[in-house]
PDB file of C-alpha atoms in Angstrom:
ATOM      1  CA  UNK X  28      14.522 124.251 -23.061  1.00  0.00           C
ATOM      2  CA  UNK X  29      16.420 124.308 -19.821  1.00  0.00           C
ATOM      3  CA  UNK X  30      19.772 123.822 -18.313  1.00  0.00           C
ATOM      4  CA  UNK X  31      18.761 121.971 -15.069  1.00  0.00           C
ATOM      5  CA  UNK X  32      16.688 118.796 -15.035  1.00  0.00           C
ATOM      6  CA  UNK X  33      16.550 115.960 -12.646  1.00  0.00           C
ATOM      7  CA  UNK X  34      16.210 112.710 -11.913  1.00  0.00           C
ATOM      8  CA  UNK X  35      14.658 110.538  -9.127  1.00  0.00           C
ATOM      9  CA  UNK X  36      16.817 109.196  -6.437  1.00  0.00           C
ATOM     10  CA  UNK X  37      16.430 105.828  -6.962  1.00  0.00           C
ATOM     11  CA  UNK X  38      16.539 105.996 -10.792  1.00  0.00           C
ATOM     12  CA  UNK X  39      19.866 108.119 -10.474  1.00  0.00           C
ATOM     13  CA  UNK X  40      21.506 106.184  -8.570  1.00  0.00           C
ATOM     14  CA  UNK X  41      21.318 102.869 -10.940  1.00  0.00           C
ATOM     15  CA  UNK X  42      24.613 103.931 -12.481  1.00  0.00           C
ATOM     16  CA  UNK X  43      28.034 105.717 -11.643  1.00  0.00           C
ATOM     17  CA  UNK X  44      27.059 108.792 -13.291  1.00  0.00           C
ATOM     18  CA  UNK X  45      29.709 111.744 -13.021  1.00  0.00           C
ATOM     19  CA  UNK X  46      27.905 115.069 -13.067  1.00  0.00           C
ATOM     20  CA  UNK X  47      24.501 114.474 -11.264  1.00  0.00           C
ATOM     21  CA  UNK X  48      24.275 115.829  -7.610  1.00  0.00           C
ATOM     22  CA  UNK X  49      22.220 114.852  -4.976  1.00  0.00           C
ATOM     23  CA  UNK X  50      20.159 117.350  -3.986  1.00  0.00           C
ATOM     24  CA  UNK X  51      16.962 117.790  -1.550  1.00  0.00           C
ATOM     25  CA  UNK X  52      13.765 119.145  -3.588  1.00  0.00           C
ATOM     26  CA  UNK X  53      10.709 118.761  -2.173  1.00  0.00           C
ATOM     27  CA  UNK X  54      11.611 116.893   0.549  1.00  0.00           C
ATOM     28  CA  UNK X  55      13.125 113.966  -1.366  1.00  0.00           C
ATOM     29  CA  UNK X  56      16.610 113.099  -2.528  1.00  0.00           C
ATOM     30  CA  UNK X  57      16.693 113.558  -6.321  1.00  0.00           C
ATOM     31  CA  UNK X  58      20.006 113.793  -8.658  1.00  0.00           C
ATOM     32  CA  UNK X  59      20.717 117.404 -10.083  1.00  0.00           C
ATOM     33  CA  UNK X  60      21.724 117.525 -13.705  1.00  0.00           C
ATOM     34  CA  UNK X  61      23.399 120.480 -15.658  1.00  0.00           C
ATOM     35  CA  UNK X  62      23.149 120.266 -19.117  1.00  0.00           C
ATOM     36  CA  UNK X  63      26.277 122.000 -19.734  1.00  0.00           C
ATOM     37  CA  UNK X  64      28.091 119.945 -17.814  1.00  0.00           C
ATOM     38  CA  UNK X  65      26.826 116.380 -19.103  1.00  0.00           C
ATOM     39  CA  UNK X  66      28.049 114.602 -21.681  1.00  0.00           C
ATOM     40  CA  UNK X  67      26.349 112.283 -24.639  1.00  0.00           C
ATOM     41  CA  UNK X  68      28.185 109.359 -23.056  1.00  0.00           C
ATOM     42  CA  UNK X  69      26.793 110.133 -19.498  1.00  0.00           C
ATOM     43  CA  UNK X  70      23.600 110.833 -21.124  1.00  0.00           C
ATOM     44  CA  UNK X  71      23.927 107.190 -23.125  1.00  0.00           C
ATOM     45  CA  UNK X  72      25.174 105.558 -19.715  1.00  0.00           C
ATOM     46  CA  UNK X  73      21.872 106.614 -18.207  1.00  0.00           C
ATOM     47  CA  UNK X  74      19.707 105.225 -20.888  1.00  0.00           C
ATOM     48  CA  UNK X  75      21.603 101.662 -20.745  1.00  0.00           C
ATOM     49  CA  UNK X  76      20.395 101.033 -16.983  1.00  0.00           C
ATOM     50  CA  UNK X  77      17.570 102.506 -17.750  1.00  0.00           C
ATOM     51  CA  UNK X  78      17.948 105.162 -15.441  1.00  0.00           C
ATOM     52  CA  UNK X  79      14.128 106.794 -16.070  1.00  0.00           C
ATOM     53  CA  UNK X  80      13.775 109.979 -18.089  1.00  0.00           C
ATOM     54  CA  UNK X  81      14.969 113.539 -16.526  1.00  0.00           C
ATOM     55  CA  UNK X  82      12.366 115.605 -14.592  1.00  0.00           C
ATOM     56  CA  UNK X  83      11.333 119.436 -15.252  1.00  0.00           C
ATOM     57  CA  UNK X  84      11.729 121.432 -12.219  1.00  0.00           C
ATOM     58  CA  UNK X  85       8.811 123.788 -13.302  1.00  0.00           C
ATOM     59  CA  UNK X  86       6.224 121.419 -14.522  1.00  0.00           C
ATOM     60  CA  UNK X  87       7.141 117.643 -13.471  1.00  0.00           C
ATOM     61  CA  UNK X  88       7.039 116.645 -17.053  1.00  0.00           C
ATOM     62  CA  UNK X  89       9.564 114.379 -18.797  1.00  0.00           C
ATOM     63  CA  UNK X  90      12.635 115.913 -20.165  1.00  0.00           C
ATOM     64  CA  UNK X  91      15.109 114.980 -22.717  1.00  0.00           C
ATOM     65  CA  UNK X  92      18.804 115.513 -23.196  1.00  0.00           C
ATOM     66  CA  UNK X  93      19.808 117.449 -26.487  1.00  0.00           C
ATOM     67  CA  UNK X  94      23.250 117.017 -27.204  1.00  0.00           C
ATOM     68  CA  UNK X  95      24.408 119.835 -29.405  1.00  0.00           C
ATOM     69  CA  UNK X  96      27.612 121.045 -28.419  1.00  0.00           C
ATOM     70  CA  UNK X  97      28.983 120.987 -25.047  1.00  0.00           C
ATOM     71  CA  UNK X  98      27.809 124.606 -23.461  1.00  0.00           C
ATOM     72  CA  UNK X  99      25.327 124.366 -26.095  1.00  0.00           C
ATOM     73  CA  UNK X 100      23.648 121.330 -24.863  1.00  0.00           C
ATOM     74  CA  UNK X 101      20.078 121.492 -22.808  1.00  0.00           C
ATOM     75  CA  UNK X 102      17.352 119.769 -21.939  1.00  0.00           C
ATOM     76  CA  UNK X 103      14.101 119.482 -23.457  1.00  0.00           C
ATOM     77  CA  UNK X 104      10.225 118.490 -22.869  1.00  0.00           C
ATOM     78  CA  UNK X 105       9.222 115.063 -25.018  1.00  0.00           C
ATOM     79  CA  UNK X 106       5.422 116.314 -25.680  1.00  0.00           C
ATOM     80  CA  UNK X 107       5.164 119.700 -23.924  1.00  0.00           C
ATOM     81  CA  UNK X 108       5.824 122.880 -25.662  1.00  0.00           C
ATOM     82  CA  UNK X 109       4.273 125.319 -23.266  1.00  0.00           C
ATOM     83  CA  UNK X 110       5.563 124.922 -19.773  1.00  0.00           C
ATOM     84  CA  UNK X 111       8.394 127.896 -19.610  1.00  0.00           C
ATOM     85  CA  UNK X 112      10.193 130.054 -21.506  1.00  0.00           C
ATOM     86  CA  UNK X 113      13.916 129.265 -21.285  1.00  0.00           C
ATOM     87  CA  UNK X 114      15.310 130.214 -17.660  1.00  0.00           C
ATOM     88  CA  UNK X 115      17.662 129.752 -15.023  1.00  0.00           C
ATOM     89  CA  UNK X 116      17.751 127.642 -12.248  1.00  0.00           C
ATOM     90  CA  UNK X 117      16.851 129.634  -9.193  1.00  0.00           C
ATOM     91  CA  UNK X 118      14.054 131.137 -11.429  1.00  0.00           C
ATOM     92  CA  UNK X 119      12.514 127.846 -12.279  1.00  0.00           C
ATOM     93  CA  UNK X 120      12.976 126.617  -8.381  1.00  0.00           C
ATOM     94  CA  UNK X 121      11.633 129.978  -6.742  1.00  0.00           C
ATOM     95  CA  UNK X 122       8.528 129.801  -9.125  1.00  0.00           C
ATOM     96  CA  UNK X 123       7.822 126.433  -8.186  1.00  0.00           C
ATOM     97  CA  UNK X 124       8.122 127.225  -5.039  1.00  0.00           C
ATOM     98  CA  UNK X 125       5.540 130.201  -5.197  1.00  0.00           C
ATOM     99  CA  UNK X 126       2.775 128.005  -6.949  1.00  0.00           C
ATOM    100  CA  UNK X 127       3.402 124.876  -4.084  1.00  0.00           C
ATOM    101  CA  UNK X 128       3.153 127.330  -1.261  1.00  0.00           C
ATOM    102  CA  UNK X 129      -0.077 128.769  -2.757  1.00  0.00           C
ATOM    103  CA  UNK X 130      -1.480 125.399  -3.578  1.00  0.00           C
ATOM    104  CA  UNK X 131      -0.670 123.977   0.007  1.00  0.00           C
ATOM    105  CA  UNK X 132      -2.825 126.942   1.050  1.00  0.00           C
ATOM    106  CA  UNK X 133      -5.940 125.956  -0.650  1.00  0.00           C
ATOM    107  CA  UNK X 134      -5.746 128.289  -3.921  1.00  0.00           C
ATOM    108  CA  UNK X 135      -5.890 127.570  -7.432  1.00  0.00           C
ATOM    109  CA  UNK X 136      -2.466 128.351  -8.928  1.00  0.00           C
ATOM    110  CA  UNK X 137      -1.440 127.892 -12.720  1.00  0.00           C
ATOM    111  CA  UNK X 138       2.214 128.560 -14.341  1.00  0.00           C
ATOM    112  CA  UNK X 139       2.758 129.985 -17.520  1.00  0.00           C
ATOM    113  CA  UNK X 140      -0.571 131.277 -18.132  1.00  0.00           C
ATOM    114  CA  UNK X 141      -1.082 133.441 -20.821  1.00  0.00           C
ATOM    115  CA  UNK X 142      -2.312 136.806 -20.998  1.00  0.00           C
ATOM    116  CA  UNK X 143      -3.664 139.142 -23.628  1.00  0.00           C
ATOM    117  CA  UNK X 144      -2.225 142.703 -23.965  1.00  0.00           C
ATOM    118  CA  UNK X 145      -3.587 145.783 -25.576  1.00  0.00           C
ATOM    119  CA  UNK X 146       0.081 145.796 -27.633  1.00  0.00           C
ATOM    120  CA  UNK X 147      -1.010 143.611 -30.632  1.00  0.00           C
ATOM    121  CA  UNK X 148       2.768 142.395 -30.824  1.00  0.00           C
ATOM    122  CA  UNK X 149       3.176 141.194 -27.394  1.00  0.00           C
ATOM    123  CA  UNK X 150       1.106 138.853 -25.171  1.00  0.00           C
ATOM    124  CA  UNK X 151       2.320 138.598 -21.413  1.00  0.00           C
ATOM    125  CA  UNK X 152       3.231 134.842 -19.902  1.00  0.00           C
ATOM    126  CA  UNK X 153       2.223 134.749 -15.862  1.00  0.00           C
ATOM    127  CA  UNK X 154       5.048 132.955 -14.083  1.00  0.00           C
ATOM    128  CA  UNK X 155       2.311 132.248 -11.501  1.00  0.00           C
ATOM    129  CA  UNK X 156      -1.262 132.854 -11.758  1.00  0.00           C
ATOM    130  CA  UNK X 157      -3.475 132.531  -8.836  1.00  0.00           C
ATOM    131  CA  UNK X 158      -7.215 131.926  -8.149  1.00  0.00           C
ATOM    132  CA  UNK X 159      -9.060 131.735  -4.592  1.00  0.00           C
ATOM    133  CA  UNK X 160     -11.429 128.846  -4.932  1.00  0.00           C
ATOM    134  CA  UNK X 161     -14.435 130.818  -3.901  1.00  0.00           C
ATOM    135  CA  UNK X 162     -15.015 134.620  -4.759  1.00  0.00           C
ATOM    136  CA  UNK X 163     -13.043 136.490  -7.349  1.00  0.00           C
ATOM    137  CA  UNK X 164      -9.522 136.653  -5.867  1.00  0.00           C
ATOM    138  CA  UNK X 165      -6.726 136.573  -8.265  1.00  0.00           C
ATOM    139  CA  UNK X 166      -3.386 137.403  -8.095  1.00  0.00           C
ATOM    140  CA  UNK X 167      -0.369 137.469 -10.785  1.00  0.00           C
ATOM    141  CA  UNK X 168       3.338 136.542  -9.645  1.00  0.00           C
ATOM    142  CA  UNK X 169       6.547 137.411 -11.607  1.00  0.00           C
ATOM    143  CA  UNK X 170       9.432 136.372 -10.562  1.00  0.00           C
ATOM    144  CA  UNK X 171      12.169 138.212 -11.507  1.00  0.00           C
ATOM    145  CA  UNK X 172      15.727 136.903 -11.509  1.00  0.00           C
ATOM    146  CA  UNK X 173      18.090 139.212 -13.588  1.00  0.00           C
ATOM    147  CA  UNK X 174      17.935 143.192 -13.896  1.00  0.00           C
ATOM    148  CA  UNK X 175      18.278 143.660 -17.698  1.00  0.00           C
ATOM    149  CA  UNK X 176      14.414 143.500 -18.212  1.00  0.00           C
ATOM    150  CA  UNK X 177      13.394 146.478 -19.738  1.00  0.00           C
ATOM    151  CA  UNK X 178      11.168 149.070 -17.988  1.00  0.00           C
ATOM    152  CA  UNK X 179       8.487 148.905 -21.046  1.00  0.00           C
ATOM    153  CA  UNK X 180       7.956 145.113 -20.924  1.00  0.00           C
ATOM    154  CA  UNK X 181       7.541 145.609 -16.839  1.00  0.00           C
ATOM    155  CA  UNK X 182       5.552 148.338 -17.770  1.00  0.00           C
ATOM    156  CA  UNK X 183       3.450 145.933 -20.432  1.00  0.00           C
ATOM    157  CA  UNK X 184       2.862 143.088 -18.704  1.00  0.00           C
ATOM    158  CA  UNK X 185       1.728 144.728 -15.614  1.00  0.00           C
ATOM    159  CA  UNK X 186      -0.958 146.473 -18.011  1.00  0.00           C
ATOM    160  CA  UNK X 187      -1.769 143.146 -19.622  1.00  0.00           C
ATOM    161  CA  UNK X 188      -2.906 141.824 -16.279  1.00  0.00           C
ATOM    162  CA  UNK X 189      -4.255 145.321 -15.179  1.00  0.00           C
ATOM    163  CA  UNK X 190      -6.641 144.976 -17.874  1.00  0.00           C
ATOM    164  CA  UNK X 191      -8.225 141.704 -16.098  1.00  0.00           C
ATOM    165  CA  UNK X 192      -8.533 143.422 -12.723  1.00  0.00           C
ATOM    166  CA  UNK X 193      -5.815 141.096 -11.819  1.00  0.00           C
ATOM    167  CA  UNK X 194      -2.832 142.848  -9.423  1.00  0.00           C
ATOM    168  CA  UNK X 195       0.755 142.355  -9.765  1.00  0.00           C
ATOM    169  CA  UNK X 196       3.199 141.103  -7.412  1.00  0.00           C
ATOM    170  CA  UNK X 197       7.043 141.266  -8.510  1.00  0.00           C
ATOM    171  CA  UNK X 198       9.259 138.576  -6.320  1.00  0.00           C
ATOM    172  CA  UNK X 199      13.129 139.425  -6.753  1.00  0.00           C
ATOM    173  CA  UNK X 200      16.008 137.080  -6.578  1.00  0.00           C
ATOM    174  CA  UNK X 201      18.419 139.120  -5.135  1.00  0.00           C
ATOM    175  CA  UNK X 202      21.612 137.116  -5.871  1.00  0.00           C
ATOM    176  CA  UNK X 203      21.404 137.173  -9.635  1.00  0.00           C
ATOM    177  CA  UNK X 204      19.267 140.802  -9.977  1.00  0.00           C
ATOM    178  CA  UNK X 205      21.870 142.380  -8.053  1.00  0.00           C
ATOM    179  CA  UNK X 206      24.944 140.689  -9.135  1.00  0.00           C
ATOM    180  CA  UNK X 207      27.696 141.459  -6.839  1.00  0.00           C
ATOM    181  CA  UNK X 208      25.955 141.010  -4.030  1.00  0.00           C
ATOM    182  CA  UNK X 209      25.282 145.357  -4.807  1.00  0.00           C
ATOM    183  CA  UNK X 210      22.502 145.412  -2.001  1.00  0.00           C
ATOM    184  CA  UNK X 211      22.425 145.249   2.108  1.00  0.00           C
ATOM    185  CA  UNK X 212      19.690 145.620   4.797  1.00  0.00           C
ATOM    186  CA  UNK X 213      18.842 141.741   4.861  1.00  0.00           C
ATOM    187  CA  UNK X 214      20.196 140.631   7.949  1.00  0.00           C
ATOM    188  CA  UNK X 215      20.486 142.214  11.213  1.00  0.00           C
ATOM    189  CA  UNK X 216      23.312 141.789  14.041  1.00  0.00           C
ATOM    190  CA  UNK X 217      22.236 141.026  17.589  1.00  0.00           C
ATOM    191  CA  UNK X 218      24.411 140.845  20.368  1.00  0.00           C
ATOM    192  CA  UNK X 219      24.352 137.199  22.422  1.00  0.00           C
ATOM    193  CA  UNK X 220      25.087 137.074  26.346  1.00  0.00           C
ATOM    194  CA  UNK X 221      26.393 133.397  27.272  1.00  0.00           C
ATOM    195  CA  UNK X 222      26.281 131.584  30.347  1.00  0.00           C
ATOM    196  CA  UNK X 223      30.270 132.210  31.451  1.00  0.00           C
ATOM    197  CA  UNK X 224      29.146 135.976  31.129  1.00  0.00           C
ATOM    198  CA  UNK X 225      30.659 136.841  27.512  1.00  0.00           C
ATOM    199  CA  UNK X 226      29.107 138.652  24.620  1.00  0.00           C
ATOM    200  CA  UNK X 227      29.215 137.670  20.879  1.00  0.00           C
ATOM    201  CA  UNK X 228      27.716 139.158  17.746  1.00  0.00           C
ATOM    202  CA  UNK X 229      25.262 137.184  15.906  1.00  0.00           C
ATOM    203  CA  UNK X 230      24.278 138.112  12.060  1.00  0.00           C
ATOM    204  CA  UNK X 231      21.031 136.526  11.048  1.00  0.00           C
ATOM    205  CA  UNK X 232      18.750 137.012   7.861  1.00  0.00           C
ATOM    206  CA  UNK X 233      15.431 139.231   8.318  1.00  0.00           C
ATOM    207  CA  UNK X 234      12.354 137.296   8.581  1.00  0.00           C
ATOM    208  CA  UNK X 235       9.677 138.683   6.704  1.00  0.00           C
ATOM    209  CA  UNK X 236       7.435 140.458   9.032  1.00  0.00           C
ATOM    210  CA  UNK X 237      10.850 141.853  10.163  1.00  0.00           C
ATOM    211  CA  UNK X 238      11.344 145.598   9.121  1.00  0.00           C
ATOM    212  CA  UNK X 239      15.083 146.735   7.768  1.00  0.00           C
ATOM    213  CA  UNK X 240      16.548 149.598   5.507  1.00  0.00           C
ATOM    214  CA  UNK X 241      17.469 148.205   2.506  1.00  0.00           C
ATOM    215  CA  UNK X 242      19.800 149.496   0.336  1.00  0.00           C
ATOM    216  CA  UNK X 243      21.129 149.379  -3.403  1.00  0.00           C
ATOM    217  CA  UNK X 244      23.773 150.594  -5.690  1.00  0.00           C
ATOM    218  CA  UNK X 245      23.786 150.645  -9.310  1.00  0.00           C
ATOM    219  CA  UNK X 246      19.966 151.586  -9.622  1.00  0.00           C
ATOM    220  CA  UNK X 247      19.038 149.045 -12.109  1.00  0.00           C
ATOM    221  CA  UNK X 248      16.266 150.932 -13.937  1.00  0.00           C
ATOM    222  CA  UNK X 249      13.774 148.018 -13.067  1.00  0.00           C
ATOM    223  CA  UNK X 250      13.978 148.611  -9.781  1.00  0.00           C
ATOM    224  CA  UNK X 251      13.398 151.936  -9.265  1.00  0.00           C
ATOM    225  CA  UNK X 252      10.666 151.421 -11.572  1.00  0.00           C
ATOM    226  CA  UNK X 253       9.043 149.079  -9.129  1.00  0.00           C
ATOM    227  CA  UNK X 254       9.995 150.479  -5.990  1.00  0.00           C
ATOM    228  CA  UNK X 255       7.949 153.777  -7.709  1.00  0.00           C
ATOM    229  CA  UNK X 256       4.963 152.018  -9.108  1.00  0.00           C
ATOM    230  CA  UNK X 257       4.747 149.474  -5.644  1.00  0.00           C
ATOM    231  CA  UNK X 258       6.335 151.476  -2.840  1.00  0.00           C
ATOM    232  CA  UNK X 259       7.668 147.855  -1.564  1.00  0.00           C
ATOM    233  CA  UNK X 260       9.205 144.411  -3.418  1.00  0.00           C
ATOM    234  CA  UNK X 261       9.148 140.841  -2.515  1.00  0.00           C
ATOM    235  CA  UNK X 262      12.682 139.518  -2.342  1.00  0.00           C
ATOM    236  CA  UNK X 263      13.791 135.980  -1.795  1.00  0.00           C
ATOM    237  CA  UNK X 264      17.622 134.705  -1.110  1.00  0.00           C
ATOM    238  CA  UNK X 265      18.869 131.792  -2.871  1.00  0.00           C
ATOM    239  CA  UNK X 266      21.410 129.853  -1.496  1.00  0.00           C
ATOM    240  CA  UNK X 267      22.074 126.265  -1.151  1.00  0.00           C
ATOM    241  CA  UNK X 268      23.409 124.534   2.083  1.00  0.00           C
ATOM    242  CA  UNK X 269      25.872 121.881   2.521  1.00  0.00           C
ATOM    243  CA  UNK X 270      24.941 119.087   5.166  1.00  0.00           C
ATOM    244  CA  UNK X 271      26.607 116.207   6.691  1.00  0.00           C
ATOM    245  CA  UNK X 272      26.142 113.932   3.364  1.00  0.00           C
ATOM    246  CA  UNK X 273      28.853 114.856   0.988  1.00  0.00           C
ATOM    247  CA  UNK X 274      26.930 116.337  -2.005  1.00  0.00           C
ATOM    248  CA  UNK X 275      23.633 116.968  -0.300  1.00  0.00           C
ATOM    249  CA  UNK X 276      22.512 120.444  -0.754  1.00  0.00           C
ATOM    250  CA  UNK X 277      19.326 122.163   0.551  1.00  0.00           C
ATOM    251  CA  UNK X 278      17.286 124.946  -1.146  1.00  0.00           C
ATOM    252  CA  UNK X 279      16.829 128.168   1.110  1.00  0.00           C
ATOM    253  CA  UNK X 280      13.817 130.209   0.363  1.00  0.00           C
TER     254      UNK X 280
END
């Protein structure tokens, strides 16, 4: 089940719909839907012009709208029961986004893979698994978009893929883990000297072979868990950004 699902440009745009958005994902133009925001009469509209079925972010696969209650509604696979557990939005989109830029690189990368553990009551799910083509390269990705995991499933799925010879890299989101914005250290100020002679300040984001102090407050217990195990944490900012086209919004990784 999901919240978000979309639909294809073209298909969306077959009817005056009143919640989709238009949104650039992959490169193309596709309509953004929010199941808590769509009603069974939007959804009904949709099916009358036969406006295509709605599109998983993580897995391509065709979705369904399940009308239950109004922030109770979702959407849901037709035939596939094994693509994600539920998740948000900028989870689902960073993954995806993981497993495309490993793919465009020539690896082998697989979501949701599955994982035995030595804990006979819990088996770990890979957001990202990765394989090198040739040799024995692998590499495990969790993406990590809230900070009320506890330490001992961090602590048990980074065993259950320890006990494959298969390393663990932890990507953060840091919007929604630290909510509040409770972090700094990811941009850096640099003074600009113009032609008439004038100076300006400048704030830009880090880019990542940039180095920066980076700081947080609350010390969510996952965190310094992984700062003590790793030393260092991927992090990715999620934000959208408006363009020209009223409603257009692109994905910032």
């Amino acid at each position: 089940m999901s919240l978000y699902a979309y639909l294809p440009y073209e298909e969306g745009k077959r009817v005056q719909h009143k919640t989709g958005e238009i949104f650039l994902y992959e490169g193309d133009e596709v309509w953004l839907f929010q199941s808590t925001k769509m009603t069974s009469e939007e959804r009904d509209l949709l099916k009358k012009h036969d406006s295509g079925r709605f599109k998983c972010f993580s897995c391509g696969e065709d979705m369904k709208f399940v009308a239950n209650s109004i922030k109770n509604n979702c959407f849901s696979h037709f035939h596939k029961k094994d693509c994600t557990l539920p998740e948000s939005f900028e989870h689902a989109i960073t993954k995806l986004k993981i497993y495309n830029l490993f793919k465009e690189s020539g690896y082998i990368p697989k979501l949701e893979r599955v994982f035995k553990s030595i804990h006979a009551d819990y088996n770990s799910r890979a957001d990202v698994f990765v394989e090198a083509i040739t040799g024995n390269e692998k590499i495990v990705v969790e993406v990590q978009a809230n900070n009320n995991i506890h330490t001992n499933t961090v602590a048990k799925r980074t065993m259950a893929y320890a006990m494959g010879g298969i390393p663990t890299a932890w990507v953060l989101i840091l919007e929604s883990y630290f909510k509040g914005k409770q972090y700094a250290g990811t941009t850096i100020t640099e003074v600009i000297k113009h032609e008439d002679g004038t100076f300006s300040n400048e704030v830009r984001s880090l880019r990542y072979d940039e180095d920066g102090v980076f700081t947080v407050s609350g010390n969510p217990k996952s965190f310094n868990q992984l700062m003590d195990a790793y030393g260092y944490i991927i992090a990715v900012i999620f934000r959208f950004r408006t363009c020209i086209r009223k409603n257009r919004q692109h994905l910032i990784l």
